[in-house]
Amino acid sequence: MLLTVQWKDDSLILIDQTKLPTKLSYVYCKSYQDVAAAIKQMIVRGAPAIGVAAAFGLVLAARRSNSRNIGSLLKDLNKAYNLIRSTRPTAINLQWGLDRLMRKIQNIQSVSKVKQIMLDEAIQMAEEDIFINRSMGSIGEILFSDGDTIMTHCNAGSLATVAYGTALGVIRSAKESGKKIHVIATETRPVMQGSRLTAFELQYDNIDVSLIPDTAVGYVMTKGGIKHVIVGADRILHTGHVFNKIGTYQIAVLAKNHNIPFYVAAPLSSFDLKNDIDDIVIEERSKEEVTKIGKKNIAPTNIKVINPSFDITPPDLITSIITEKGIISPPYKTNIKIMMNTK
Amino acid sequence: MLLTVQWKDDSLILIDQTKLPTKLSYVYCKSYQDVAAAIKQMIVRGAPAIGVAAAFGLVLAARRSNSRNIGSLLKDLNKAYNLIRSTRPTAINLQWGLDRLMRKIQNIQSVSKVKQIMLDEAIQMAEEDIFINRSMGSIGEILFSDGDTIMTHCNAGSLATVAYGTALGVIRSAKESGKKIHVIATETRPVMQGSRLTAFELQYDNIDVSLIPDTAVGYVMTKGGIKHVIVGADRILHTGHVFNKIGTYQIAVLAKNHNIPFYVAAPLSSFDLKNDIDDIVIEERSKEEVTKIGKKNIAPTNIKVINPSFDITPPDLITSIITEKGIISPPYKTNIKIMMNTK
């Protein structure tokens, strides 16, 4: 099993996802600045993975701090918190991971205790992530039948989590329970998480996968045979609006048009009950993601580019949301609240 | 003005579109085999451009033939016809261009006369193409208003025709009549005709253009501001079904969902009144178009790929079809027949 996020030798070890699929290599983060840079550059990406990586970033800030009293340590932690928090605005798990650690050390007065508690909690979060994904998988896999062809977008797999994956975790779980599953993975321009990551990790695990350009989603759906669409989420609002990788919304529209069920798989840590749509910043990334592949120019260099990293899928396009505690069906406003309260 | 297809020095000169946008260079075709290879490799592409290029391919076959009698010349021409015809199956203009030349020399018995008539006819076709595009432009541009933002897919521009373009010809014409037009161009994976060609040629002509990944079509539409979508066509059936670059169909579905008018601009030579949907072959192109950019692998090398080059947009998603003889509105079955008879 691919381990995307690992704590070892007093360092956070990340699979370098910018090098995939040609090279499986690792980046060692020895400071919180290393972690912030890794998140910003998408060496690690995927909402659950960056949530846990962010937590380890705070752990590194604590462990590298020379502060002898708690006030000074908290100052160092706040600095790290703000830097890590600023790297990517849309995925809620980033903030969730940081806040969970900060809450855990409230009212602890010993510097060494704080450092230990933070490390224990981050390790706990990493272990929980795998457990949660396995739960989500076994709950969600009942939706799939033997022989199904399932479309997915971006990478909501091992590489988007500590391990196992959310949407791809459900597919893994279906396979583990003996069902033959075929996956159609979209390329997911511009960063190509589909071709670089999903294709890679499904092949790695011997799950049948075919790659399509993002332009072929509609055509492939007209051909019949796609039984389900399943994606992950970077943030789910109390209304059921799902923020996820750019392109998710249009796939949901197309799925609805072709009467194909559209599922979202996400842990409860991806839910945001406080904010409304307009409160959330959609990250706009650099134009070079669109105009270059590696060092090669694929568009005129001085061209204007619109490059939003996420879009919003409204609840009426979503058949159901798979979580580690159960499957949420519409009406989402009511049922998300109920599910969160049973947490 | 960019001249995509030119006859000069007893050769067919083509802009090498595989080198754009980084280099504006030309390929000299001195034989029909050169022309067939250029079409196959997409050095020249776009339905109207390959129609005219194919015709010049036959001209080259005639001019290079050593045949002294008409029977032997026709044998040479048939060989060339079959090779060129086999390069790309979906665009009807390829066949249209070849058939128009062959019809023209029916019953001509002199070898030298046949050679001259073929050359004259091909030159006439190239000139007609520009004239037709300008007509289409001035007819279609009344649909656009000053300040409109218009989305287009693939490249239905100068580079898809001899010059001026079909869909982009309508945009050029709107600009020439004094309207300020903003264009949103989709990248158009996998061959990236949007980022490589449309972005290039609109910039070349000082028309305002922004590039988006194919995944951002739905998101950009939800933001409002897109007033129209306009695309070209590789083949239009008597029913109004439009075969065009992969990704067209899903943009049409999204346009309908957002109440955005969806126009197709195509010359009458792109209409096919004989065949039905199932008669038309959708070209499947090589997986390397999806897995590589230049020499760089962007997906696992042994991954399965589905790479259809075209899709089919049904008539109920099309607001109207702009031709050089007028605008065709639904019901298409009736109105296409009427338009073709006034030819």
XYZ file of C-alpha atoms in Angstrom:
686
model
C 0.000 0.000 0.000
C 1.264 3.482 -0.898
C 1.889 5.574 2.227
C 1.440 9.178 1.179
C 2.096 10.779 4.574
C 4.497 9.172 7.114
C 6.200 10.280 10.328
C 9.692 8.813 10.663
C 13.103 9.905 11.987
C 11.686 13.123 13.402
C 10.584 14.121 9.869
C 7.432 14.163 7.794
C 7.980 11.981 4.731
C 5.756 12.665 1.733
C 5.471 10.934 -1.632
C 6.530 13.627 -4.126
C 3.398 13.731 -6.259
C 4.882 16.252 -8.685
C 7.267 13.495 -9.866
C 4.583 10.878 -10.502
C 3.884 8.846 -12.591
C 7.448 8.612 -13.903
C 9.170 8.379 -10.516
C 8.047 7.228 -7.057
C 10.202 9.361 -4.768
C 9.912 10.918 -1.326
C 10.408 14.377 0.148
C 11.636 14.774 3.754
C 10.130 17.767 5.556
C 12.255 18.770 8.533
C 10.579 22.094 9.344
C 7.103 23.615 9.179
C 8.339 25.778 6.297
C 9.173 22.602 4.364
C 5.617 21.364 4.982
C 4.048 24.662 3.906
C 6.116 24.624 0.707
C 5.178 20.988 0.023
C 1.464 21.808 0.336
C 1.769 24.960 -1.780
C 3.684 23.143 -4.549
C 1.296 20.198 -4.418
C 4.034 17.714 -3.501
C 1.240 16.592 -1.173
C -2.373 17.313 -2.162
C -5.856 15.964 -1.541
C -7.950 17.343 1.315
C -7.413 14.561 3.900
C -3.681 14.263 3.138
C -3.026 17.978 3.522
C -5.055 18.000 6.745
C -2.727 15.438 8.310
C 0.405 16.935 6.699
C -0.553 20.351 8.114
C -0.873 18.825 11.589
C 2.625 17.349 11.297
C 3.783 20.770 10.127
C 2.678 22.169 13.498
C 4.391 19.254 15.238
C 7.633 20.187 13.451
C 7.193 23.831 14.457
C 6.868 22.732 18.092
C 9.800 20.333 17.958
C 12.128 22.821 16.277
C 11.149 25.634 18.652
C 13.738 26.682 21.247
C 11.099 28.294 23.450
C 11.406 27.492 27.129
C 8.009 28.833 28.178
C 4.544 28.145 26.878
C 3.807 31.733 25.793
C 6.807 31.843 23.546
C 6.069 28.372 22.138
C 2.497 29.410 21.320
C 3.875 32.429 19.453
C 6.038 30.096 17.354
C 3.072 27.810 16.770
C 0.864 30.708 15.697
C 3.441 31.795 13.161
C 3.563 28.266 11.754
C -0.248 28.018 11.862
C -0.621 31.177 9.790
C 1.968 30.203 7.207
C 0.574 26.694 6.720
C -3.013 27.972 6.748
C -2.238 30.420 3.918
C -0.955 27.812 1.475
C -4.294 26.641 0.055
C -7.589 28.298 0.884
C -10.306 25.932 -0.354
C -9.878 22.539 1.316
C -11.308 22.669 4.818
C -9.166 19.808 6.132
C -6.116 22.052 6.190
C -7.733 24.247 8.838
C -9.357 21.246 10.499
C -5.970 19.543 10.977
C -4.357 22.652 12.436
C -7.289 23.465 14.744
C -7.530 19.934 16.061
C -3.931 20.091 17.242
C -4.270 23.568 18.730
C -7.428 22.556 20.616
C -5.639 19.527 22.029
C -2.971 21.627 23.764
C -5.296 24.240 25.217
C -4.496 24.773 28.906
C -1.394 22.542 28.861
C 1.387 24.506 30.573
C 4.445 22.297 30.084
C 6.463 22.851 26.902
C 7.657 19.259 26.720
C 4.132 17.943 27.336
C 2.748 20.130 24.543
C 5.358 18.770 22.145
C 4.536 15.178 23.073
C 0.762 15.658 22.956
C 0.979 17.280 19.539
C 3.047 14.445 18.094
C 0.770 11.787 19.609
C -2.309 13.546 18.230
C -0.879 13.919 14.722
C 0.100 10.241 14.659
C -3.411 9.427 15.878
C -4.887 11.538 13.042
C -2.792 9.675 10.463
C -3.936 6.308 11.809
C -7.540 7.490 12.025
C -7.422 8.640 8.409
C -6.717 5.110 7.171
C -9.353 3.660 9.514
C -11.933 6.241 8.355
C -11.197 5.525 4.693
C -11.614 1.788 5.255
C -14.943 2.417 7.007
C -16.091 4.671 4.175
C -15.039 1.985 1.716
C -16.998 -0.814 3.339
C -20.058 1.407 3.747
C -19.929 2.730 0.172
C -19.008 -0.398 -1.712
C -22.523 -1.836 -1.381
C -23.571 0.758 -3.981
C -21.437 -0.999 -6.608
C -22.092 -4.317 -8.333
C -19.822 -6.902 -9.851
C -18.749 -5.790 -13.331
C -19.585 -2.091 -12.892
C -17.728 0.608 -14.782
C -17.231 3.656 -12.576
C -16.009 7.108 -13.582
C -13.875 9.183 -11.243
C -12.301 12.631 -11.502
C -9.031 13.972 -10.106
C -7.432 11.765 -7.448
C -9.369 10.894 -4.323
C -7.169 7.914 -3.657
C -4.301 6.738 -1.504
C -2.386 9.733 -2.783
C -5.039 12.178 -1.545
C -5.084 10.677 1.951
C -2.636 9.031 4.308
C -3.505 5.782 2.543
C -6.406 3.831 0.954
C -8.336 6.850 -0.328
C -11.889 8.175 -0.160
C -13.575 7.722 -3.569
C -10.899 5.225 -4.651
C -11.138 3.644 -1.199
C -14.742 2.757 -1.987
C -13.571 1.240 -5.279
C -10.751 -0.642 -3.479
C -13.252 -1.953 -0.966
C -15.584 -3.163 -3.733
C -12.650 -4.992 -5.309
C -11.606 -6.504 -1.954
C -15.117 -7.858 -1.519
C -14.705 -9.762 -4.785
C -16.375 -7.467 -7.295
C -14.764 -6.818 -10.655
C -14.683 -3.050 -11.147
C -13.575 -1.057 -14.193
C -12.537 2.528 -13.614
C -12.669 5.387 -16.124
C -10.286 8.097 -14.909
C -10.426 11.610 -16.333
C -7.069 13.305 -16.967
C -8.077 16.288 -14.813
C -6.374 19.222 -16.445
C -4.482 21.287 -15.673
C -2.527 19.443 -12.943
C -3.454 16.012 -14.330
C -4.115 14.246 -11.072
C -6.136 11.708 -13.067
C -3.446 10.659 -15.524
C -0.497 11.136 -13.200
C -1.930 9.895 -9.882
C -5.192 7.947 -10.226
C -3.964 5.960 -13.232
C -0.706 5.294 -11.388
C -2.174 4.146 -8.088
C -4.923 1.995 -9.593
C -2.390 0.264 -11.824
C -0.142 -0.138 -8.777
C -3.009 -1.978 -7.054
C -4.047 -3.985 -10.135
C -7.399 -2.274 -10.531
C -8.569 -2.056 -14.146
C -8.406 1.555 -15.325
C -8.768 3.463 -18.598
C -7.784 7.078 -19.012
C -9.860 9.629 -20.944
C -9.296 13.299 -21.766
C -11.608 15.628 -19.820
C -13.266 16.456 -23.139
C -14.471 12.855 -23.558
C -16.662 12.639 -20.423
C -19.917 13.405 -22.254
C -19.110 11.164 -25.212
C -18.213 8.198 -23.000
C -21.466 8.671 -21.080
C -23.517 8.638 -24.314
C -21.944 5.284 -25.189
C -23.609 3.776 -22.118
C -21.889 1.506 -19.676
C -20.899 4.061 -17.031
C -22.858 2.874 -13.997
C -21.717 5.413 -11.388
C -19.567 8.474 -10.903
C -17.674 8.823 -7.625
C -15.462 11.729 -6.536
C -13.924 13.117 -3.342
C -14.474 16.542 -1.797
C -12.337 19.391 -0.524
C -15.189 20.890 1.492
C -18.882 20.091 1.917
C -21.221 22.803 3.218
C -24.222 22.239 5.518
C -26.413 22.734 2.424
C -24.734 19.833 0.622
C -22.772 22.029 -1.788
C -19.536 20.243 -2.626
C -16.282 22.081 -3.344
C -14.042 19.774 -5.319
C -11.450 19.779 -8.115
C -12.304 21.932 -11.124
C -14.350 19.856 -13.576
C -16.396 18.059 -10.920
C -19.423 20.302 -11.427
C -19.653 19.692 -15.160
C -19.284 15.939 -14.720
C -22.181 16.076 -12.223
C -24.324 17.975 -14.760
C -23.500 15.391 -17.428
C -24.176 12.487 -15.046
C -27.620 13.946 -14.255
C -28.307 14.332 -17.993
C -27.465 10.665 -18.523
C -29.240 9.373 -15.395
C -25.970 8.174 -13.887
C -25.784 8.271 -10.052
C -23.209 10.782 -8.808
C -21.593 10.010 -5.424
C -19.258 12.003 -3.229
C -17.039 10.155 -0.718
C -15.586 12.276 2.069
C -14.814 11.992 5.783
C -16.806 14.087 8.263
C -13.668 16.233 8.666
C -14.400 17.643 5.194
C -17.762 19.069 6.281
C -18.071 22.778 7.018
C -21.247 23.595 8.943
C -20.371 27.229 9.594
C -19.821 28.854 6.235
C -21.947 29.597 3.187
C -20.885 29.484 -0.473
C -19.821 33.106 -0.663
C -17.570 32.759 2.383
C -15.327 30.240 0.627
C -12.395 31.342 -1.495
C -11.939 29.385 -4.716
C -8.190 29.148 -5.160
C -6.943 30.580 -8.475
C -3.612 28.981 -9.369
C -0.811 30.146 -11.655
C -1.312 30.418 -15.406
C 1.805 28.318 -15.994
C -0.165 25.224 -14.898
C -2.177 25.737 -18.102
C 0.416 27.163 -20.488
C 3.297 24.795 -19.748
C 3.918 21.089 -19.320
C 7.243 20.781 -17.556
C 9.325 23.351 -19.413
C 7.444 23.038 -22.685
C 5.136 25.886 -23.716
C 1.780 24.606 -24.949
C 0.168 28.039 -25.357
C 1.376 31.506 -26.326
C 3.469 32.721 -23.378
C 1.644 36.034 -22.865
C -1.883 34.604 -23.071
C -4.498 35.403 -20.392
C -5.622 32.351 -18.423
C -8.495 31.584 -16.054
C -7.330 28.761 -13.772
C -9.654 28.121 -10.824
C -8.610 25.058 -8.853
C -12.069 24.101 -7.601
C -15.731 24.358 -8.485
C -19.012 23.947 -6.620
C -21.440 21.106 -7.242
C -24.930 21.907 -5.956
C -26.818 19.315 -3.873
C -29.477 18.608 -6.521
C -26.798 16.953 -8.682
C -25.568 14.635 -5.913
C -27.191 11.229 -5.450
C -25.626 10.677 -2.040
C -22.598 11.414 0.103
C -20.615 8.504 1.539
C -18.977 9.112 4.940
C -17.286 6.895 7.526
C -20.465 6.969 9.630
C -22.930 6.154 6.870
C -24.442 7.298 3.590
C -26.132 10.715 3.561
C -29.087 11.089 1.200
C -31.091 14.214 0.301
C -32.435 16.416 1.765
C -28.856 17.283 2.711
C -29.608 20.270 4.916
C -31.411 18.010 7.378
C -29.451 14.826 6.943
C -25.962 16.330 7.154
C -26.918 17.875 10.495
C -28.196 14.525 11.781
C -25.050 12.706 10.637
C -22.729 15.277 12.200
C -24.567 15.033 15.520
C -24.137 11.265 15.657
C -20.373 11.808 15.374
C -3.849 37.251 -42.428
C -2.570 33.715 -41.793
C -2.729 31.618 -44.967
C -3.107 28.023 -43.825
C -3.242 26.428 -47.292
C -1.403 27.935 -50.284
C -0.471 26.780 -53.777
C 2.920 28.113 -54.867
C 5.927 26.893 -56.876
C 4.102 23.755 -57.950
C 3.750 22.767 -54.267
C 1.122 22.838 -51.566
C 2.411 24.985 -48.701
C 0.867 24.379 -45.293
C 1.367 26.099 -41.945
C 2.845 23.357 -39.740
C 0.232 23.357 -36.970
C 2.098 20.759 -34.924
C 4.801 23.417 -34.312
C 2.419 26.137 -33.099
C 2.272 28.183 -30.934
C 6.047 28.262 -30.415
C 7.020 28.442 -34.099
C 5.214 29.648 -37.228
C 6.739 27.447 -39.917
C 5.657 25.919 -43.207
C 5.670 22.460 -44.752
C 6.064 22.029 -48.537
C 4.090 19.115 -49.951
C 5.482 18.050 -53.309
C 3.517 14.821 -53.726
C 0.117 13.426 -52.806
C 1.849 11.201 -50.264
C 3.194 14.330 -48.569
C -0.344 15.704 -48.410
C -1.777 12.475 -47.001
C 0.925 12.408 -44.335
C 0.314 16.064 -43.466
C -3.402 15.410 -42.965
C -2.779 12.241 -40.968
C -0.237 13.954 -38.670
C -2.481 17.003 -38.301
C 0.094 19.366 -39.798
C -3.086 20.618 -41.470
C -6.435 20.057 -39.715
C -9.907 21.547 -39.584
C -12.617 20.262 -41.920
C -12.541 23.040 -44.564
C -8.719 23.178 -44.622
C -8.326 19.432 -45.117
C -11.010 19.521 -47.844
C -8.954 21.992 -49.875
C -5.625 20.359 -48.980
C -6.993 17.007 -50.142
C -7.998 18.552 -53.468
C -4.456 19.882 -53.931
C -3.218 16.413 -53.041
C -5.072 15.085 -56.082
C -3.655 17.936 -58.159
C -0.162 16.868 -57.102
C -0.959 13.252 -57.992
C -2.001 14.401 -61.473
C 0.994 16.689 -61.988
C 3.505 14.081 -60.828
C 1.928 11.333 -62.929
C 3.858 10.195 -66.016
C 0.750 8.700 -67.577
C 0.294 9.505 -71.241
C -3.291 8.354 -71.531
C -6.375 9.152 -69.508
C -7.013 5.588 -68.300
C -3.601 5.331 -66.760
C -3.882 8.829 -65.236
C -7.223 7.911 -63.678
C -5.607 4.828 -62.148
C -2.950 7.061 -60.561
C -5.629 9.451 -59.347
C -7.664 6.639 -57.818
C -4.646 5.434 -55.906
C -4.078 8.941 -54.565
C -7.806 9.346 -53.853
C -7.857 6.189 -51.733
C -4.736 7.045 -49.773
C -5.843 10.595 -48.996
C -9.403 9.455 -48.262
C -8.136 6.969 -45.658
C -6.258 9.520 -43.547
C -9.154 10.815 -41.446
C -12.631 9.309 -41.513
C -14.919 11.762 -39.729
C -14.714 15.154 -41.480
C -16.875 15.102 -44.590
C -14.956 17.882 -46.338
C -12.085 15.513 -47.055
C -14.319 13.412 -49.295
C -16.141 16.469 -50.578
C -12.869 18.037 -51.783
C -11.735 14.870 -53.533
C -15.122 14.195 -55.137
C -15.492 17.744 -56.394
C -12.238 17.456 -58.335
C -13.036 14.017 -59.696
C -16.477 15.147 -60.859
C -14.915 18.104 -62.635
C -12.763 15.926 -64.902
C -15.433 13.402 -65.810
C -15.478 12.881 -69.578
C -12.347 14.964 -70.204
C -10.094 12.944 -72.460
C -6.923 15.023 -72.638
C -4.290 14.355 -69.972
C -2.948 17.912 -70.050
C -6.462 19.356 -69.911
C -7.293 17.196 -66.888
C -4.186 18.439 -65.105
C -5.042 22.069 -65.847
C -8.727 21.741 -64.926
C -7.834 20.077 -61.622
C -5.392 22.815 -60.681
C -7.838 25.574 -61.661
C -10.613 23.926 -59.666
C -8.466 23.476 -56.536
C -7.359 27.118 -56.676
C -11.011 28.092 -57.123
C -11.922 26.006 -54.039
C -9.260 27.755 -51.969
C -10.518 31.180 -53.036
C -14.135 30.140 -52.485
C -13.282 28.976 -48.978
C -12.193 32.469 -47.934
C -15.196 34.023 -49.656
C -17.564 31.555 -47.953
C -16.029 32.229 -44.536
C -16.410 35.965 -45.001
C -20.065 35.490 -46.008
C -20.664 33.267 -42.985
C -19.014 35.889 -40.816
C -21.139 38.779 -41.988
C -24.310 36.684 -41.712
C -23.477 35.338 -38.253
C -22.028 38.425 -36.611
C -25.505 40.004 -36.191
C -26.056 37.417 -33.414
C -23.325 39.084 -31.319
C -23.469 42.418 -29.511
C -20.810 44.905 -28.529
C -19.054 43.724 -25.359
C -20.123 40.072 -25.597
C -18.012 37.285 -24.144
C -18.119 34.225 -26.381
C -16.846 30.731 -25.658
C -15.351 28.581 -28.399
C -13.900 25.077 -28.463
C -11.064 23.607 -30.545
C -9.991 25.750 -33.492
C -12.535 26.714 -36.120
C -10.403 29.619 -37.248
C -8.006 30.691 -39.998
C -5.991 27.613 -39.145
C -8.955 25.289 -39.770
C -9.695 26.797 -43.171
C -7.732 28.347 -46.009
C -8.066 31.631 -44.106
C -10.475 33.700 -41.943
C -12.201 30.744 -40.257
C -15.763 29.572 -39.642
C -16.654 30.073 -35.951
C -13.712 32.445 -35.481
C -14.625 34.066 -38.822
C -17.946 35.092 -37.272
C -16.027 36.538 -34.309
C -13.592 38.325 -36.691
C -16.512 39.746 -38.600
C -18.143 41.031 -35.398
C -14.878 42.740 -34.515
C -14.515 44.218 -38.014
C -17.988 45.714 -37.690
C -16.801 47.597 -34.611
C -17.974 45.335 -31.772
C -15.705 44.612 -28.839
C -15.661 40.837 -28.360
C -13.998 38.781 -25.622
C -13.269 35.149 -26.396
C -12.985 32.304 -23.906
C -11.025 29.502 -25.596
C -10.991 25.980 -24.166
C -7.651 24.164 -24.264
C -9.206 21.232 -26.153
C -7.314 18.223 -24.907
C -5.726 16.085 -26.068
C -4.335 17.858 -29.145
C -4.791 21.331 -27.600
C -6.068 23.130 -30.666
C -7.514 25.742 -28.300
C -4.321 26.659 -26.474
C -1.970 26.069 -29.396
C -4.023 27.390 -32.305
C -7.052 29.473 -31.270
C -5.130 31.396 -28.611
C -2.315 31.920 -31.133
C -4.414 33.145 -34.036
C -6.683 35.410 -31.980
C -3.659 37.030 -30.354
C -2.095 37.343 -33.830
C -5.183 39.322 -34.883
C -5.466 41.349 -31.658
C -8.721 39.770 -30.546
C -9.096 39.576 -26.757
C -8.829 35.947 -25.621
C -8.558 34.049 -22.335
C -7.650 30.388 -22.131
C -9.367 27.916 -19.776
C -8.782 24.223 -19.082
C -11.552 22.007 -20.477
C -12.489 21.235 -16.874
C -13.429 24.884 -16.219
C -16.227 25.194 -18.810
C -19.039 24.559 -16.312
C -17.538 26.757 -13.604
C -17.004 29.684 -15.976
C -20.624 29.350 -17.139
C -21.923 29.457 -13.544
C -20.052 32.736 -13.048
C -22.289 34.315 -15.702
C -21.041 36.551 -18.470
C -20.755 33.951 -21.239
C -23.276 35.229 -23.790
C -22.818 32.655 -26.556
C -20.963 29.508 -27.504
C -19.832 29.098 -31.106
C -18.034 26.118 -32.632
C -17.278 24.699 -36.074
C -18.281 21.295 -37.456
C -16.594 18.368 -39.149
C -19.870 16.997 -40.477
C -23.535 17.952 -40.110
C -26.193 15.340 -40.884
C -29.598 16.036 -42.466
C -31.089 15.623 -38.992
C -28.939 18.446 -37.592
C -26.605 16.146 -35.659
C -23.189 17.800 -35.546
C -19.940 15.832 -35.532
C -17.226 18.034 -34.103
C -14.099 17.908 -31.927
C -14.371 15.787 -28.792
C -15.741 17.929 -25.980
C -18.245 19.821 -28.133
C -21.172 17.704 -26.970
C -20.571 18.283 -23.271
C -20.159 22.033 -23.796
C -23.517 22.022 -25.604
C -25.149 20.195 -22.663
C -23.671 22.734 -20.235
C -24.716 25.674 -22.435
C -28.304 24.365 -22.457
C -28.192 23.987 -18.653
C -27.112 27.626 -18.330
C -29.471 28.985 -21.017
C -26.561 30.060 -23.196
C -27.203 29.966 -26.971
C -25.054 27.367 -28.741
C -24.178 28.089 -32.395
C -22.448 26.008 -35.034
C -20.757 27.778 -37.966
C -20.037 25.619 -41.006
C -20.064 25.893 -44.797
C -22.623 23.903 -46.787
C -19.746 21.634 -47.848
C -19.765 20.238 -44.290
C -23.334 18.949 -44.618
C -23.949 15.267 -45.268
C -27.494 14.589 -46.461
C -26.911 10.921 -47.269
C -25.714 9.259 -44.094
C -27.169 8.589 -40.662
C -25.352 8.640 -37.321
C -24.421 4.985 -37.355
C -22.864 5.264 -40.810
C -20.191 7.665 -39.593
C -16.915 6.435 -38.153
C -15.701 8.348 -35.095
C -11.933 8.431 -35.491
C -10.063 6.932 -32.520
C -6.563 8.387 -32.365
C -3.376 7.104 -30.747
C -3.070 6.828 -26.966
C 0.183 8.796 -27.073
C -1.845 11.964 -27.728
C -3.136 11.522 -24.170
C -0.143 9.980 -22.398
C 2.620 12.241 -23.757
C 3.274 15.923 -24.314
C 6.126 16.088 -26.776
C 8.466 13.435 -25.395
C 7.350 13.817 -21.781
C 5.202 11.058 -20.258
C 2.249 12.460 -18.341
C 0.621 9.092 -17.591
C 1.868 5.576 -16.882
C 3.224 4.297 -20.192
C 1.209 1.072 -20.304
C -2.130 2.625 -19.330
C -5.296 1.950 -21.368
C -6.691 5.055 -23.077
C -9.978 5.954 -24.774
C -9.208 8.741 -27.259
C -12.094 9.488 -29.632
C -11.369 12.512 -31.799
C -14.979 13.599 -32.273
C -18.376 13.509 -30.619
C -21.956 14.066 -31.723
C -24.078 17.003 -30.609
C -27.803 16.337 -31.122
C -29.997 19.010 -32.745
C -31.982 19.818 -29.592
C -28.830 21.349 -28.059
C -28.134 23.623 -31.047
C -29.684 27.108 -31.151
C -28.872 27.628 -34.820
C -26.404 26.768 -37.571
C -24.659 29.598 -39.413
C -23.823 28.942 -43.089
C -22.630 31.099 -45.977
C -26.200 31.168 -47.340
C -27.990 32.059 -44.121
C -28.792 30.964 -40.582
C -30.573 27.624 -40.184
C -32.975 27.351 -37.246
C -34.856 24.320 -35.937
C -36.552 22.174 -37.052
C -33.299 21.177 -38.744
C -34.645 18.240 -40.717
C -36.849 20.571 -42.740
C -34.707 23.668 -42.756
C -31.408 22.029 -43.715
C -33.132 20.526 -46.766
C -34.515 23.939 -47.745
C -31.130 25.630 -47.309
C -29.300 22.979 -49.341
C -31.799 23.299 -52.189
C -31.263 27.065 -52.424
C -27.543 26.381 -52.925
